[in-house]
Amino acid sequence: MKKINAYFYTQGKFGKRFRETVDTNNEYLYSRGHYPTKIKEEDLPEDYIEFRSRVIWYMIGYLKTSGVVDMDYKALKINHLFKDDYLYISYKEKLIKIIDN
């Protein structure tokens, strides 16, 4: 049985330079975008969903949906609808919300 314990996995690895991705055609996933595994997409349990985000540099990722304790959404009305928004997810404790002026 494979050890699946990261909150997200990616199809590809974050590179050393800003917004660089490498090894995106590898059949094995990377834990947290950095650490190689022997886990494939089909090995993930049903509580992982596929997502795409600029935050993971346009790679495909898989996010664990079970065990979420708190979430917060921050809309940034800079240029495009939803493009620069953030979704904060905590699996351990309630998020501390900071109100900025």
Short mmCIF file of N, CA, C and O in Angstrom, two decimals, residues 16-83:
data_model
loop_
_atom_site.label_atom_id
_atom_site.label_comp_id
_atom_site.label_asym_id
_atom_site.label_seq_id
_atom_site.Cartn_x
_atom_site.Cartn_y
_atom_site.Cartn_z
N LYS A 16 13.61 25.60 -9.92
CA LYS A 16 14.37 26.48 -9.04
C LYS A 16 14.11 27.95 -9.36
O LYS A 16 14.22 28.80 -8.50
N ARG A 17 13.80 28.25 -10.61
CA ARG A 17 13.51 29.62 -10.99
C ARG A 17 12.02 29.90 -10.83
O ARG A 17 11.19 28.99 -10.89
N PHE A 18 11.68 31.15 -10.64
CA PHE A 18 10.29 31.56 -10.46
C PHE A 18 9.43 31.10 -11.62
O PHE A 18 9.75 31.31 -12.78
N ARG A 19 8.32 30.44 -11.31
CA ARG A 19 7.34 29.96 -12.28
C ARG A 19 7.91 28.95 -13.27
O ARG A 19 7.39 28.80 -14.37
N GLU A 20 8.96 28.25 -12.92
CA GLU A 20 9.50 27.20 -13.77
C GLU A 20 8.92 25.86 -13.33
O GLU A 20 8.85 25.56 -12.15
N THR A 21 8.47 25.08 -14.30
CA THR A 21 8.00 23.73 -14.01
C THR A 21 8.85 22.73 -14.78
O THR A 21 9.27 23.00 -15.89
N VAL A 22 9.09 21.61 -14.15
CA VAL A 22 9.89 20.56 -14.79
C VAL A 22 9.19 19.22 -14.60
O VAL A 22 8.39 19.04 -13.71
N ASP A 23 9.53 18.28 -15.45
CA ASP A 23 9.08 16.90 -15.33
C ASP A 23 7.56 16.78 -15.34
O ASP A 23 6.99 15.95 -14.64
N THR A 24 6.88 17.57 -16.17
CA THR A 24 5.43 17.56 -16.19
C THR A 24 4.84 16.36 -16.92
O THR A 24 3.64 16.12 -16.84
N ASN A 25 5.64 15.59 -17.62
CA ASN A 25 5.14 14.40 -18.33
C ASN A 25 5.41 13.11 -17.56
O ASN A 25 5.14 12.04 -18.06
N ASN A 26 5.93 13.21 -16.36
CA ASN A 26 6.22 12.05 -15.53
C ASN A 26 4.90 11.42 -15.09
O ASN A 26 3.97 12.11 -14.71
N GLU A 27 4.81 10.09 -15.13
CA GLU A 27 3.57 9.43 -14.71
C GLU A 27 3.38 9.45 -13.19
O GLU A 27 2.27 9.26 -12.70
N TYR A 28 4.45 9.72 -12.46
CA TYR A 28 4.37 9.76 -10.99
C TYR A 28 4.17 11.20 -10.52
O TYR A 28 4.68 12.14 -11.13
N LEU A 29 3.46 11.34 -9.42
CA LEU A 29 3.15 12.66 -8.88
C LEU A 29 4.23 13.15 -7.93
O LEU A 29 5.02 12.36 -7.41
N TYR A 30 4.24 14.46 -7.71
CA TYR A 30 5.14 15.08 -6.75
C TYR A 30 4.34 15.53 -5.53
O TYR A 30 3.33 16.20 -5.67
N SER A 31 4.80 15.16 -4.37
CA SER A 31 4.18 15.59 -3.13
C SER A 31 4.51 17.05 -2.89
O SER A 31 5.68 17.45 -2.95
N ARG A 32 3.47 17.87 -2.69
CA ARG A 32 3.62 19.31 -2.46
C ARG A 32 4.43 20.01 -3.55
O ARG A 32 5.04 21.04 -3.32
N GLY A 33 4.43 19.42 -4.74
CA GLY A 33 5.10 20.05 -5.87
C GLY A 33 6.60 19.94 -5.88
O GLY A 33 7.25 20.47 -6.77
N HIS A 34 7.18 19.23 -4.91
CA HIS A 34 8.64 19.17 -4.81
C HIS A 34 9.21 17.76 -4.69
O HIS A 34 10.29 17.49 -5.19
N TYR A 35 8.52 16.89 -3.99
CA TYR A 35 9.11 15.61 -3.59
C TYR A 35 8.58 14.48 -4.45
O TYR A 35 7.38 14.22 -4.48
N PRO A 36 9.48 13.78 -5.16
CA PRO A 36 9.03 12.69 -6.04
C PRO A 36 8.42 11.54 -5.24
O PRO A 36 8.84 11.26 -4.12
N THR A 37 7.40 10.93 -5.81
CA THR A 37 6.74 9.79 -5.18
C THR A 37 6.63 8.66 -6.19
O THR A 37 7.00 8.82 -7.36
N LYS A 38 6.12 7.54 -5.76
CA LYS A 38 5.76 6.44 -6.65
C LYS A 38 4.24 6.34 -6.75
O LYS A 38 3.67 5.30 -7.01
N ILE A 39 3.57 7.48 -6.54
CA ILE A 39 2.12 7.55 -6.56
C ILE A 39 1.67 8.07 -7.93
O ILE A 39 2.21 9.05 -8.44
N LYS A 40 0.68 7.40 -8.51
CA LYS A 40 0.07 7.84 -9.75
C LYS A 40 -1.31 8.42 -9.45
O LYS A 40 -1.86 8.19 -8.37
N GLU A 41 -1.87 9.13 -10.41
CA GLU A 41 -3.19 9.74 -10.23
C GLU A 41 -4.23 8.70 -9.79
O GLU A 41 -5.02 8.95 -8.88
N GLU A 42 -4.20 7.54 -10.39
CA GLU A 42 -5.20 6.52 -10.07
C GLU A 42 -5.03 5.92 -8.67
O GLU A 42 -5.92 5.25 -8.15
N ASP A 43 -3.88 6.15 -8.03
CA ASP A 43 -3.64 5.66 -6.67
C ASP A 43 -4.29 6.55 -5.60
O ASP A 43 -4.44 6.12 -4.46
N LEU A 44 -4.65 7.77 -5.97
CA LEU A 44 -5.21 8.70 -4.99
C LEU A 44 -6.62 8.29 -4.59
O LEU A 44 -7.41 7.85 -5.43
N PRO A 45 -6.96 8.44 -3.30
CA PRO A 45 -8.33 8.14 -2.86
C PRO A 45 -9.34 9.13 -3.44
O PRO A 45 -8.95 10.18 -3.98
N GLU A 46 -10.61 8.83 -3.28
CA GLU A 46 -11.67 9.67 -3.85
C GLU A 46 -11.74 11.06 -3.24
O GLU A 46 -12.35 11.96 -3.83
N ASP A 47 -11.15 11.28 -2.08
CA ASP A 47 -11.23 12.60 -1.46
C ASP A 47 -10.22 13.59 -2.01
O ASP A 47 -10.10 14.70 -1.53
N TYR A 48 -9.49 13.22 -3.07
CA TYR A 48 -8.60 14.15 -3.77
C TYR A 48 -9.31 14.59 -5.05
O TYR A 48 -9.81 13.76 -5.81
N ILE A 49 -9.36 15.90 -5.28
CA ILE A 49 -9.96 16.41 -6.50
C ILE A 49 -8.89 17.05 -7.38
O ILE A 49 -7.90 17.59 -6.88
N GLU A 50 -9.09 16.99 -8.68
CA GLU A 50 -8.16 17.63 -9.62
C GLU A 50 -8.43 19.12 -9.66
O GLU A 50 -9.58 19.56 -9.62
N PHE A 51 -7.36 19.90 -9.70
CA PHE A 51 -7.52 21.35 -9.84
C PHE A 51 -6.38 21.91 -10.67
O PHE A 51 -5.35 21.29 -10.85
N ARG A 52 -6.63 23.09 -11.20
CA ARG A 52 -5.62 23.84 -11.96
C ARG A 52 -5.58 25.24 -11.39
O ARG A 52 -6.61 25.83 -11.13
N SER A 53 -4.38 25.75 -11.21
CA SER A 53 -4.25 27.05 -10.58
C SER A 53 -2.95 27.71 -11.00
O SER A 53 -1.94 27.04 -11.20
N ARG A 54 -2.98 29.04 -11.07
CA ARG A 54 -1.73 29.77 -11.32
C ARG A 54 -0.77 29.60 -10.16
O ARG A 54 0.42 29.71 -10.32
N VAL A 55 -1.32 29.35 -8.96
CA VAL A 55 -0.47 29.19 -7.79
C VAL A 55 0.46 27.99 -7.95
O VAL A 55 1.59 28.01 -7.49
N ILE A 56 0.00 26.94 -8.62
CA ILE A 56 0.89 25.80 -8.87
C ILE A 56 1.47 25.88 -10.28
O ILE A 56 1.79 24.88 -10.89
N TRP A 57 1.57 27.07 -10.77
CA TRP A 57 2.26 27.37 -12.02
C TRP A 57 1.69 26.61 -13.22
O TRP A 57 2.42 26.05 -14.01
N TYR A 58 0.36 26.59 -13.29
CA TYR A 58 -0.37 26.01 -14.41
C TYR A 58 -0.24 24.50 -14.54
O TYR A 58 -0.62 23.94 -15.54
N MET A 59 0.29 23.84 -13.54
CA MET A 59 0.33 22.39 -13.55
C MET A 59 -1.02 21.85 -13.08
O MET A 59 -1.79 22.55 -12.44
N ILE A 60 -1.27 20.59 -13.35
CA ILE A 60 -2.44 19.92 -12.80
C ILE A 60 -2.08 19.47 -11.40
O ILE A 60 -0.98 18.97 -11.15
N GLY A 61 -3.00 19.65 -10.47
CA GLY A 61 -2.77 19.23 -9.10
C GLY A 61 -3.96 18.47 -8.56
O GLY A 61 -5.04 18.44 -9.17
N TYR A 62 -3.75 17.82 -7.43
CA TYR A 62 -4.80 17.05 -6.76
C TYR A 62 -4.81 17.47 -5.31
O TYR A 62 -3.80 17.37 -4.62
N LEU A 63 -5.95 17.95 -4.84
CA LEU A 63 -6.09 18.53 -3.52
C LEU A 63 -6.98 17.65 -2.64
O LEU A 63 -8.05 17.22 -3.07
N LYS A 64 -6.52 17.40 -1.42
CA LYS A 64 -7.30 16.61 -0.47
C LYS A 64 -8.46 17.46 0.05
O LYS A 64 -8.27 18.58 0.51
N THR A 65 -9.67 16.91 -0.02
CA THR A 65 -10.84 17.67 0.40
C THR A 65 -11.36 17.24 1.77
O THR A 65 -12.12 17.98 2.39
N SER A 66 -10.98 16.08 2.25
CA SER A 66 -11.45 15.65 3.57
C SER A 66 -10.53 16.22 4.65
O SER A 66 -9.36 16.50 4.41
N GLY A 67 -11.07 16.42 5.83
CA GLY A 67 -10.27 16.90 6.94
C GLY A 67 -10.05 18.40 6.98
O GLY A 67 -9.25 18.90 7.76
N VAL A 68 -10.76 19.16 6.15
CA VAL A 68 -10.60 20.61 6.13
C VAL A 68 -11.25 21.18 7.40
O VAL A 68 -12.38 20.88 7.73
N VAL A 69 -10.49 22.01 8.13
CA VAL A 69 -10.97 22.63 9.36
C VAL A 69 -11.54 24.01 9.10
O VAL A 69 -12.56 24.39 9.66
N ASP A 70 -10.89 24.78 8.22
CA ASP A 70 -11.34 26.15 7.96
C ASP A 70 -10.90 26.56 6.56
O ASP A 70 -9.89 26.06 6.04
N MET A 71 -11.67 27.47 5.97
CA MET A 71 -11.34 28.01 4.66
C MET A 71 -11.65 29.50 4.65
O MET A 71 -12.55 29.96 5.35
N ASP A 72 -10.91 30.24 3.82
CA ASP A 72 -11.18 31.67 3.64
C ASP A 72 -10.89 32.02 2.20
O ASP A 72 -9.92 31.54 1.61
N TYR A 73 -11.73 32.84 1.62
CA TYR A 73 -11.60 33.26 0.23
C TYR A 73 -11.32 34.76 0.20
O TYR A 73 -11.98 35.53 0.87
N LYS A 74 -10.31 35.14 -0.57
CA LYS A 74 -9.97 36.57 -0.69
C LYS A 74 -10.03 36.94 -2.17
O LYS A 74 -9.26 36.44 -2.98
N ALA A 75 -10.98 37.80 -2.50
CA ALA A 75 -11.11 38.28 -3.87
C ALA A 75 -10.21 39.49 -4.07
O ALA A 75 -10.20 40.41 -3.26
N LEU A 76 -9.45 39.47 -5.13
CA LEU A 76 -8.60 40.61 -5.49
C LEU A 76 -9.13 41.18 -6.80
O LEU A 76 -9.03 40.55 -7.83
N LYS A 77 -9.67 42.33 -6.72
CA LYS A 77 -10.25 42.95 -7.92
C LYS A 77 -9.19 43.79 -8.61
O LYS A 77 -9.23 45.00 -8.58
N ILE A 78 -8.25 43.10 -9.22
CA ILE A 78 -7.14 43.80 -9.86
C ILE A 78 -7.38 43.94 -11.36
O ILE A 78 -7.37 45.02 -11.91
N ASN A 79 -7.59 42.82 -12.04
CA ASN A 79 -7.66 42.86 -13.48
C ASN A 79 -8.78 41.98 -14.03
O ASN A 79 -9.67 42.46 -14.70
N HIS A 80 -8.72 40.69 -13.74
CA HIS A 80 -9.69 39.74 -14.27
C HIS A 80 -10.48 39.08 -13.14
O HIS A 80 -9.93 38.84 -12.07
N LEU A 81 -11.71 38.74 -13.40
CA LEU A 81 -12.56 38.07 -12.43
C LEU A 81 -11.95 36.72 -12.05
O LEU A 81 -11.66 35.90 -12.91
N PHE A 82 -11.72 36.50 -10.79
CA PHE A 82 -11.20 35.28 -10.18
C PHE A 82 -9.72 35.00 -10.46
O PHE A 82 -9.12 34.14 -9.84
N LYS A 83 -9.08 35.68 -11.40
CA LYS A 83 -7.73 35.34 -11.81
C LYS A 83 -6.71 35.44 -10.68
O LYS A 83 -5.85 34.58 -10.56
#
